Amino acid sequence: MKHVISPLDLTVEEIDRLLALADDIIDHPQAYAHKCAGKKLATLFFEPSTRTRLSFEAAMLELGGSVLGFSSASSSSATKGESVADTVRIVGNYADVIAMRHPKEGAAGVGALFAKCPIINAGDGGHQHPTQTLTDLLTIHRHKGRLNGLTLCLCGDLKFGRTVHSLVRAMMRYQDVRFILVSPDELRMPTYILDELDAGGFAYEETDSLEKGLAQADVLYMTRVQQERFANREDYLRLRDSYILDGEKMKLAPAEMIVLHPLPRVNEIAPEVDDDPRALYFEQALCGKYIRMALILTLLEQAGGFEKPCAAQ
Ligand code: CP
């Protein structure tokens, strides 16, 4: 049983195959319109989402499958004290694949221990968000034509932002990749990620200057300061507008640089940047649907093809 809890659960070859499959789905959507007929995706979202949940659901519907699930913990039996382990045990009886978001780090990993069908981590606290990373890789690959030999500037809340943790882990699999980590001191990249960069011999630089970072970047990855993960609201208010990408800063950026953001944005990219051809964050969200189609198809194939449903408990 293959689960996707971290980008490291996928080999480089598997990622490359997913990107190629997503490209093919984009080019030939009708060829995939009935691939998942009779299959069900459960979306178990214990934490709010717009893009991830709806793109998962759109992905399954566009594959001809069906969707069930809940969009908040309050409408599930978690409010009565049911554990993640029991929840996925039960839902595995009703669905062929599960996408789960949870506010606690490690929740999806726990789910994977008990699930009878593939579990996809749709974000666990401030930890990992592997399908956002696949979305990012697809967008980068479609625009840069490669994942090797890139300089990525990651800016904002690098401490709590699970998307940047997953993206760095994924990009560490590629050659000649360099990272510029732009954040306030209090929101620096966690030590465990820096240790992985050190162990892998990767070139990286930490700075508090967005201007310095973007001047060298092939990819600028902006992130929101994660209000919901702060223990102290005053700290959030002090740090939330640390970086605002606007038209003036974009003048300092290379002509071929692309701007990504996992979204939602709050104030960290001024709306005037949206019309810049380098701003790809809305296209990135669309890529999220196609790469999730590719992932659902691949996991269902690996889980036993399309002849038999997931085993009941
Ligand atoms: N990028 C992302 O995870 O967005 P949502 O929180 O809206 O799913």
mmCIF file of N, CA, C and O in Angstrom, residues 144-209:
data_model
loop_
_atom_site.group_PDB
_atom_site.id
_atom_site.type_symbol
_atom_site.label_atom_id
_atom_site.label_comp_id
_atom_site.label_asym_id
_atom_site.label_seq_id
_atom_site.Cartn_x
_atom_site.Cartn_y
_atom_site.Cartn_z
ATOM 1 N N LYS A 144 9.864 26.243 -16.616
ATOM 2 C CA LYS A 144 11.332 26.283 -16.720
ATOM 3 C C LYS A 144 11.878 25.119 -17.548
ATOM 4 O O LYS A 144 13.049 25.118 -17.922
ATOM 5 N N GLY A 145 11.040 24.093 -17.748
ATOM 6 C CA GLY A 145 11.470 22.951 -18.550
ATOM 7 C C GLY A 145 12.437 22.033 -17.829
ATOM 8 O O GLY A 145 12.982 21.099 -18.422
ATOM 9 N N ARG A 146 12.652 22.274 -16.540
ATOM 10 C CA ARG A 146 13.594 21.449 -15.776
ATOM 11 C C ARG A 146 13.357 21.694 -14.286
ATOM 12 O O ARG A 146 12.733 22.692 -13.901
ATOM 13 N N LEU A 147 13.899 20.765 -13.472
ATOM 14 C CA LEU A 147 13.917 20.972 -12.017
ATOM 15 C C LEU A 147 15.353 21.025 -11.509
ATOM 16 O O LEU A 147 15.591 21.418 -10.361
ATOM 17 N N ASN A 148 16.294 20.629 -12.333
ATOM 18 C CA ASN A 148 17.712 20.730 -11.961
ATOM 19 C C ASN A 148 18.228 22.145 -12.248
ATOM 20 O O ASN A 148 17.679 22.855 -13.100
ATOM 21 N N GLY A 149 19.286 22.518 -11.518
ATOM 22 C CA GLY A 149 19.994 23.752 -11.860
ATOM 23 C C GLY A 149 19.207 25.023 -11.612
ATOM 24 O O GLY A 149 19.372 26.001 -12.341
ATOM 25 N N LEU A 150 18.360 25.023 -10.582
ATOM 26 C CA LEU A 150 17.542 26.206 -10.295
ATOM 27 C C LEU A 150 17.924 26.845 -8.958
ATOM 28 O O LEU A 150 18.323 26.151 -8.021
ATOM 29 N N THR A 151 17.780 28.151 -8.885
ATOM 30 C CA THR A 151 17.897 28.865 -7.606
ATOM 31 C C THR A 151 16.505 29.255 -7.151
ATOM 32 O O THR A 151 15.789 29.967 -7.865
ATOM 33 N N LEU A 152 16.131 28.738 -5.967
ATOM 34 C CA LEU A 152 14.812 29.023 -5.411
ATOM 35 C C LEU A 152 14.962 30.000 -4.256
ATOM 36 O O LEU A 152 15.737 29.754 -3.322
ATOM 37 N N CYS A 153 14.200 31.085 -4.311
ATOM 38 C CA CYS A 153 14.140 32.025 -3.195
ATOM 39 C C CYS A 153 12.805 31.813 -2.495
ATOM 40 O O CYS A 153 11.745 32.024 -3.087
ATOM 41 N N LEU A 154 12.860 31.346 -1.250
ATOM 42 C CA LEU A 154 11.645 31.087 -0.466
ATOM 43 C C LEU A 154 11.511 32.202 0.562
ATOM 44 O O LEU A 154 12.448 32.451 1.332
ATOM 45 N N CYS A 155 10.356 32.853 0.587
ATOM 46 C CA CYS A 155 10.228 34.077 1.382
ATOM 47 C C CYS A 155 8.990 34.055 2.262
ATOM 48 O O CYS A 155 7.900 33.721 1.795
ATOM 49 N N GLY A 156 9.170 34.449 3.524
ATOM 50 C CA GLY A 156 8.028 34.648 4.411
ATOM 51 C C GLY A 156 8.136 33.819 5.669
ATOM 52 O O GLY A 156 9.155 33.836 6.362
ATOM 53 N N ASP A 157 7.067 33.069 5.941
ATOM 54 C CA ASP A 157 6.997 32.272 7.166
ATOM 55 C C ASP A 157 7.587 30.895 6.892
ATOM 56 O O ASP A 157 6.871 29.950 6.553
ATOM 57 N N LEU A 158 8.886 30.798 7.024
ATOM 58 C CA LEU A 158 9.564 29.533 6.727
ATOM 59 C C LEU A 158 9.518 28.592 7.928
ATOM 60 O O LEU A 158 9.822 27.404 7.802
ATOM 61 N N LYS A 159 9.101 29.122 9.074
ATOM 62 C CA LYS A 159 9.008 28.290 10.282
ATOM 63 C C LYS A 159 7.744 27.426 10.262
ATOM 64 O O LYS A 159 7.810 26.204 10.410
ATOM 65 N N PHE A 160 6.612 28.072 10.064
ATOM 66 C CA PHE A 160 5.336 27.355 10.159
ATOM 67 C C PHE A 160 4.807 26.910 8.798
ATOM 68 O O PHE A 160 3.836 26.149 8.732
ATOM 69 N N GLY A 161 5.391 27.408 7.718
ATOM 70 C CA GLY A 161 4.848 27.136 6.382
ATOM 71 C C GLY A 161 5.196 25.734 5.904
ATOM 72 O O GLY A 161 6.296 25.466 5.446
ATOM 73 N N ARG A 162 4.211 24.837 5.958
ATOM 74 C CA ARG A 162 4.489 23.440 5.595
ATOM 75 C C ARG A 162 4.823 23.300 4.112
ATOM 76 O O ARG A 162 5.534 22.382 3.711
ATOM 77 N N THR A 163 4.317 24.223 3.288
ATOM 78 C CA THR A 163 4.589 24.096 1.852
ATOM 79 C C THR A 163 6.073 24.264 1.559
ATOM 80 O O THR A 163 6.613 23.572 0.691
ATOM 81 N N VAL A 164 6.731 25.163 2.266
ATOM 82 C CA VAL A 164 8.165 25.349 1.990
ATOM 83 C C VAL A 164 8.988 24.189 2.546
ATOM 84 O O VAL A 164 10.017 23.820 1.970
ATOM 85 N N HIS A 165 8.533 23.598 3.646
ATOM 86 C CA HIS A 165 9.253 22.426 4.174
ATOM 87 C C HIS A 165 9.224 21.299 3.147
ATOM 88 O O HIS A 165 10.235 20.643 2.866
ATOM 89 N N SER A 166 8.032 21.073 2.589
ATOM 90 C CA SER A 166 7.898 19.993 1.607
ATOM 91 C C SER A 166 8.648 20.325 0.315
ATOM 92 O O SER A 166 9.273 19.447 -0.291
ATOM 93 N N LEU A 167 8.594 21.583 -0.100
ATOM 94 C CA LEU A 167 9.243 21.946 -1.366
ATOM 95 C C LEU A 167 10.763 21.785 -1.269
ATOM 96 O O LEU A 167 11.407 21.267 -2.195
ATOM 97 N N VAL A 168 11.335 22.214 -0.160
ATOM 98 C CA VAL A 168 12.789 22.061 -0.005
ATOM 99 C C VAL A 168 13.159 20.582 -0.025
ATOM 100 O O VAL A 168 14.097 20.164 -0.719
ATOM 101 N N ARG A 169 12.384 19.783 0.704
ATOM 102 C CA ARG A 169 12.687 18.335 0.727
ATOM 103 C C ARG A 169 12.627 17.734 -0.670
ATOM 104 O O ARG A 169 13.447 16.898 -1.039
ATOM 105 N N ALA A 170 11.633 18.147 -1.444
ATOM 106 C CA ALA A 170 11.508 17.597 -2.800
ATOM 107 C C ALA A 170 12.643 18.091 -3.688
ATOM 108 O O ALA A 170 13.245 17.309 -4.433
ATOM 109 N N MET A 171 12.964 19.370 -3.616
ATOM 110 C CA MET A 171 13.979 19.920 -4.523
ATOM 111 C C MET A 171 15.379 19.426 -4.170
ATOM 112 O O MET A 171 16.278 19.478 -5.009
ATOM 113 N N MET A 172 15.546 18.939 -2.933
ATOM 114 C CA MET A 172 16.852 18.357 -2.564
ATOM 115 C C MET A 172 17.142 17.083 -3.356
ATOM 116 O O MET A 172 18.259 16.589 -3.323
ATOM 117 N N ARG A 173 16.145 16.544 -4.054
ATOM 118 C CA ARG A 173 16.367 15.334 -4.858
ATOM 119 C C ARG A 173 16.983 15.675 -6.205
ATOM 120 O O ARG A 173 17.343 14.783 -6.961
ATOM 121 N N TYR A 174 17.035 16.951 -6.545
ATOM 122 C CA TYR A 174 17.500 17.345 -7.879
ATOM 123 C C TYR A 174 18.913 17.934 -7.796
ATOM 124 O O TYR A 174 19.416 18.236 -6.715
ATOM 125 N N GLN A 175 19.540 18.070 -8.959
ATOM 126 C CA GLN A 175 20.949 18.453 -9.035
ATOM 127 C C GLN A 175 21.105 19.970 -9.114
ATOM 128 O O GLN A 175 20.296 20.647 -9.750
ATOM 129 N N ASP A 176 22.185 20.465 -8.510
ATOM 130 C CA ASP A 176 22.586 21.876 -8.650
ATOM 131 C C ASP A 176 21.464 22.840 -8.290
ATOM 132 O O ASP A 176 21.228 23.829 -8.995
ATOM 133 N N VAL A 177 20.777 22.526 -7.220
ATOM 134 C CA VAL A 177 19.703 23.403 -6.746
ATOM 135 C C VAL A 177 20.248 24.246 -5.595
ATOM 136 O O VAL A 177 20.967 23.743 -4.731
ATOM 137 N N ARG A 178 19.897 25.524 -5.601
ATOM 138 C CA ARG A 178 20.373 26.444 -4.567
ATOM 139 C C ARG A 178 19.159 27.117 -3.921
ATOM 140 O O ARG A 178 18.170 27.401 -4.613
ATOM 141 N N PHE A 179 19.233 27.327 -2.623
ATOM 142 C CA PHE A 179 18.112 27.914 -1.896
ATOM 143 C C PHE A 179 18.524 29.235 -1.249
ATOM 144 O O PHE A 179 19.593 29.321 -0.626
ATOM 145 N N ILE A 180 17.672 30.236 -1.393
ATOM 146 C CA ILE A 180 17.842 31.489 -0.644
ATOM 147 C C ILE A 180 16.623 31.599 0.264
ATOM 148 O O ILE A 180 15.481 31.610 -0.222
ATOM 149 N N LEU A 181 16.866 31.609 1.555
ATOM 150 C CA LEU A 181 15.797 31.520 2.549
ATOM 151 C C LEU A 181 15.606 32.890 3.180
ATOM 152 O O LEU A 181 16.434 33.336 3.988
ATOM 153 N N VAL A 182 14.521 33.564 2.810
ATOM 154 C CA VAL A 182 14.276 34.940 3.247
ATOM 155 C C VAL A 182 13.180 34.936 4.306
ATOM 156 O O VAL A 182 12.030 34.552 4.027
ATOM 157 N N SER A 183 13.532 35.357 5.509
ATOM 158 C CA SER A 183 12.522 35.402 6.579
ATOM 159 C C SER A 183 12.995 36.334 7.681
ATOM 160 O O SER A 183 14.188 36.606 7.793
ATOM 161 N N PRO A 184 12.055 36.779 8.531
ATOM 162 C CA PRO A 184 12.486 37.417 9.772
ATOM 163 C C PRO A 184 13.153 36.360 10.651
ATOM 164 O O PRO A 184 12.873 35.158 10.506
ATOM 165 N N ASP A 185 13.979 36.803 11.567
ATOM 166 C CA ASP A 185 14.723 35.855 12.404
ATOM 167 C C ASP A 185 13.791 34.866 13.110
ATOM 168 O O ASP A 185 14.090 33.677 13.209
ATOM 169 N N GLU A 186 12.630 35.371 13.578
ATOM 170 C CA GLU A 186 11.720 34.498 14.346
ATOM 171 C C GLU A 186 11.015 33.458 13.484
ATOM 172 O O GLU A 186 10.392 32.539 14.015
ATOM 173 N N LEU A 187 11.065 33.613 12.165
ATOM 174 C CA LEU A 187 10.337 32.688 11.290
ATOM 175 C C LEU A 187 11.287 31.953 10.353
ATOM 176 O O LEU A 187 10.932 31.595 9.225
ATOM 177 N N ARG A 188 12.494 31.692 10.854
ATOM 178 C CA ARG A 188 13.486 30.992 10.030
ATOM 179 C C ARG A 188 13.076 29.538 9.784
ATOM 180 O O ARG A 188 12.306 28.941 10.529
ATOM 181 N N MET A 189 13.667 28.982 8.740
ATOM 182 C CA MET A 189 13.450 27.566 8.402
ATOM 183 C C MET A 189 13.835 26.698 9.607
ATOM 184 O O MET A 189 14.884 26.940 10.233
ATOM 185 N N PRO A 190 13.039 25.669 9.947
ATOM 186 C CA PRO A 190 13.367 24.823 11.098
ATOM 187 C C PRO A 190 14.733 24.143 10.943
ATOM 188 O O PRO A 190 15.175 23.844 9.832
ATOM 189 N N THR A 191 15.339 23.883 12.085
ATOM 190 C CA THR A 191 16.682 23.297 12.093
ATOM 191 C C THR A 191 16.710 21.946 11.383
ATOM 192 O O THR A 191 17.685 21.615 10.717
ATOM 193 N N TYR A 192 15.614 21.157 11.512
ATOM 194 C CA TYR A 192 15.675 19.816 10.907
ATOM 195 C C TYR A 192 15.798 19.900 9.392
ATOM 196 O O TYR A 192 16.433 19.047 8.767
ATOM 197 N N ILE A 193 15.214 20.948 8.791
ATOM 198 C CA ILE A 193 15.353 21.114 7.332
ATOM 199 C C ILE A 193 16.764 21.614 7.004
ATOM 200 O O ILE A 193 17.405 21.136 6.052
ATOM 201 N N LEU A 194 17.272 22.566 7.806
ATOM 202 C CA LEU A 194 18.635 23.064 7.554
ATOM 203 C C LEU A 194 19.651 21.935 7.713
ATOM 204 O O LEU A 194 20.620 21.849 6.946
ATOM 205 N N ASP A 195 19.403 21.068 8.689
ATOM 206 C CA ASP A 195 20.310 19.919 8.875
ATOM 207 C C ASP A 195 20.311 19.022 7.636
ATOM 208 O O ASP A 195 21.358 18.500 7.229
ATOM 209 N N GLU A 196 19.122 18.830 7.059
ATOM 210 C CA GLU A 196 19.038 18.008 5.842
ATOM 211 C C GLU A 196 19.782 18.676 4.689
ATOM 212 O O GLU A 196 20.459 18.009 3.891
ATOM 213 N N LEU A 197 19.679 20.003 4.606
ATOM 214 C CA LEU A 197 20.414 20.727 3.559
ATOM 215 C C LEU A 197 21.917 20.583 3.768
ATOM 216 O O LEU A 197 22.676 20.342 2.815
ATOM 217 N N ASP A 198 22.337 20.713 5.025
ATOM 218 C CA ASP A 198 23.772 20.565 5.332
ATOM 219 C C ASP A 198 24.248 19.151 4.997
ATOM 220 O O ASP A 198 25.298 18.969 4.367
ATOM 221 N N ALA A 199 23.454 18.175 5.421
ATOM 222 C CA ALA A 199 23.859 16.772 5.196
ATOM 223 C C ALA A 199 23.954 16.455 3.705
ATOM 224 O O ALA A 199 24.806 15.680 3.277
ATOM 225 N N GLY A 200 23.100 17.086 2.909
ATOM 226 C CA GLY A 200 23.099 16.839 1.474
ATOM 227 C C GLY A 200 24.116 17.685 0.720
ATOM 228 O O GLY A 200 24.239 17.565 -0.497
ATOM 229 N N GLY A 201 24.808 18.567 1.447
ATOM 230 C CA GLY A 201 25.815 19.417 0.808
ATOM 231 C C GLY A 201 25.204 20.478 -0.101
ATOM 232 O O GLY A 201 25.841 20.933 -1.062
ATOM 233 N N PHE A 202 23.978 20.906 0.208
ATOM 234 C CA PHE A 202 23.318 21.896 -0.656
ATOM 235 C C PHE A 202 23.783 23.305 -0.333
ATOM 236 O O PHE A 202 24.057 23.641 0.825
ATOM 237 N N ALA A 203 23.824 24.119 -1.367
ATOM 238 C CA ALA A 203 24.143 25.539 -1.192
ATOM 239 C C ALA A 203 22.864 26.247 -0.756
ATOM 240 O O ALA A 203 21.832 26.132 -1.423
ATOM 241 N N TYR A 204 22.947 26.934 0.374
ATOM 242 C CA TYR A 204 21.811 27.759 0.785
ATOM 243 C C TYR A 204 22.307 28.951 1.575
ATOM 244 O O TYR A 204 23.417 28.948 2.119
ATOM 245 N N GLU A 205 21.448 29.960 1.605
ATOM 246 C CA GLU A 205 21.798 31.210 2.276
ATOM 247 C C GLU A 205 20.558 31.678 3.017
ATOM 248 O O GLU A 205 19.456 31.630 2.467
ATOM 249 N N GLU A 206 20.720 32.109 4.257
ATOM 250 C CA GLU A 206 19.604 32.702 4.991
ATOM 251 C C GLU A 206 19.804 34.217 5.041
ATOM 252 O O GLU A 206 20.913 34.695 5.310
ATOM 253 N N THR A 207 18.740 34.950 4.776
ATOM 254 C CA THR A 207 18.824 36.404 4.778
ATOM 255 C C THR A 207 17.464 36.965 5.185
ATOM 256 O O THR A 207 16.451 36.265 5.098
ATOM 257 N N ASP A 208 17.454 38.232 5.607
ATOM 258 C CA ASP A 208 16.160 38.883 5.861
ATOM 259 C C ASP A 208 15.809 39.856 4.738
ATOM 260 O O ASP A 208 14.852 40.611 4.852
ATOM 261 N N SER A 209 16.567 39.817 3.631
ATOM 262 C CA SER A 209 16.358 40.775 2.542
ATOM 263 C C SER A 209 15.695 40.125 1.326
ATOM 264 O O SER A 209 16.323 39.320 0.614
#
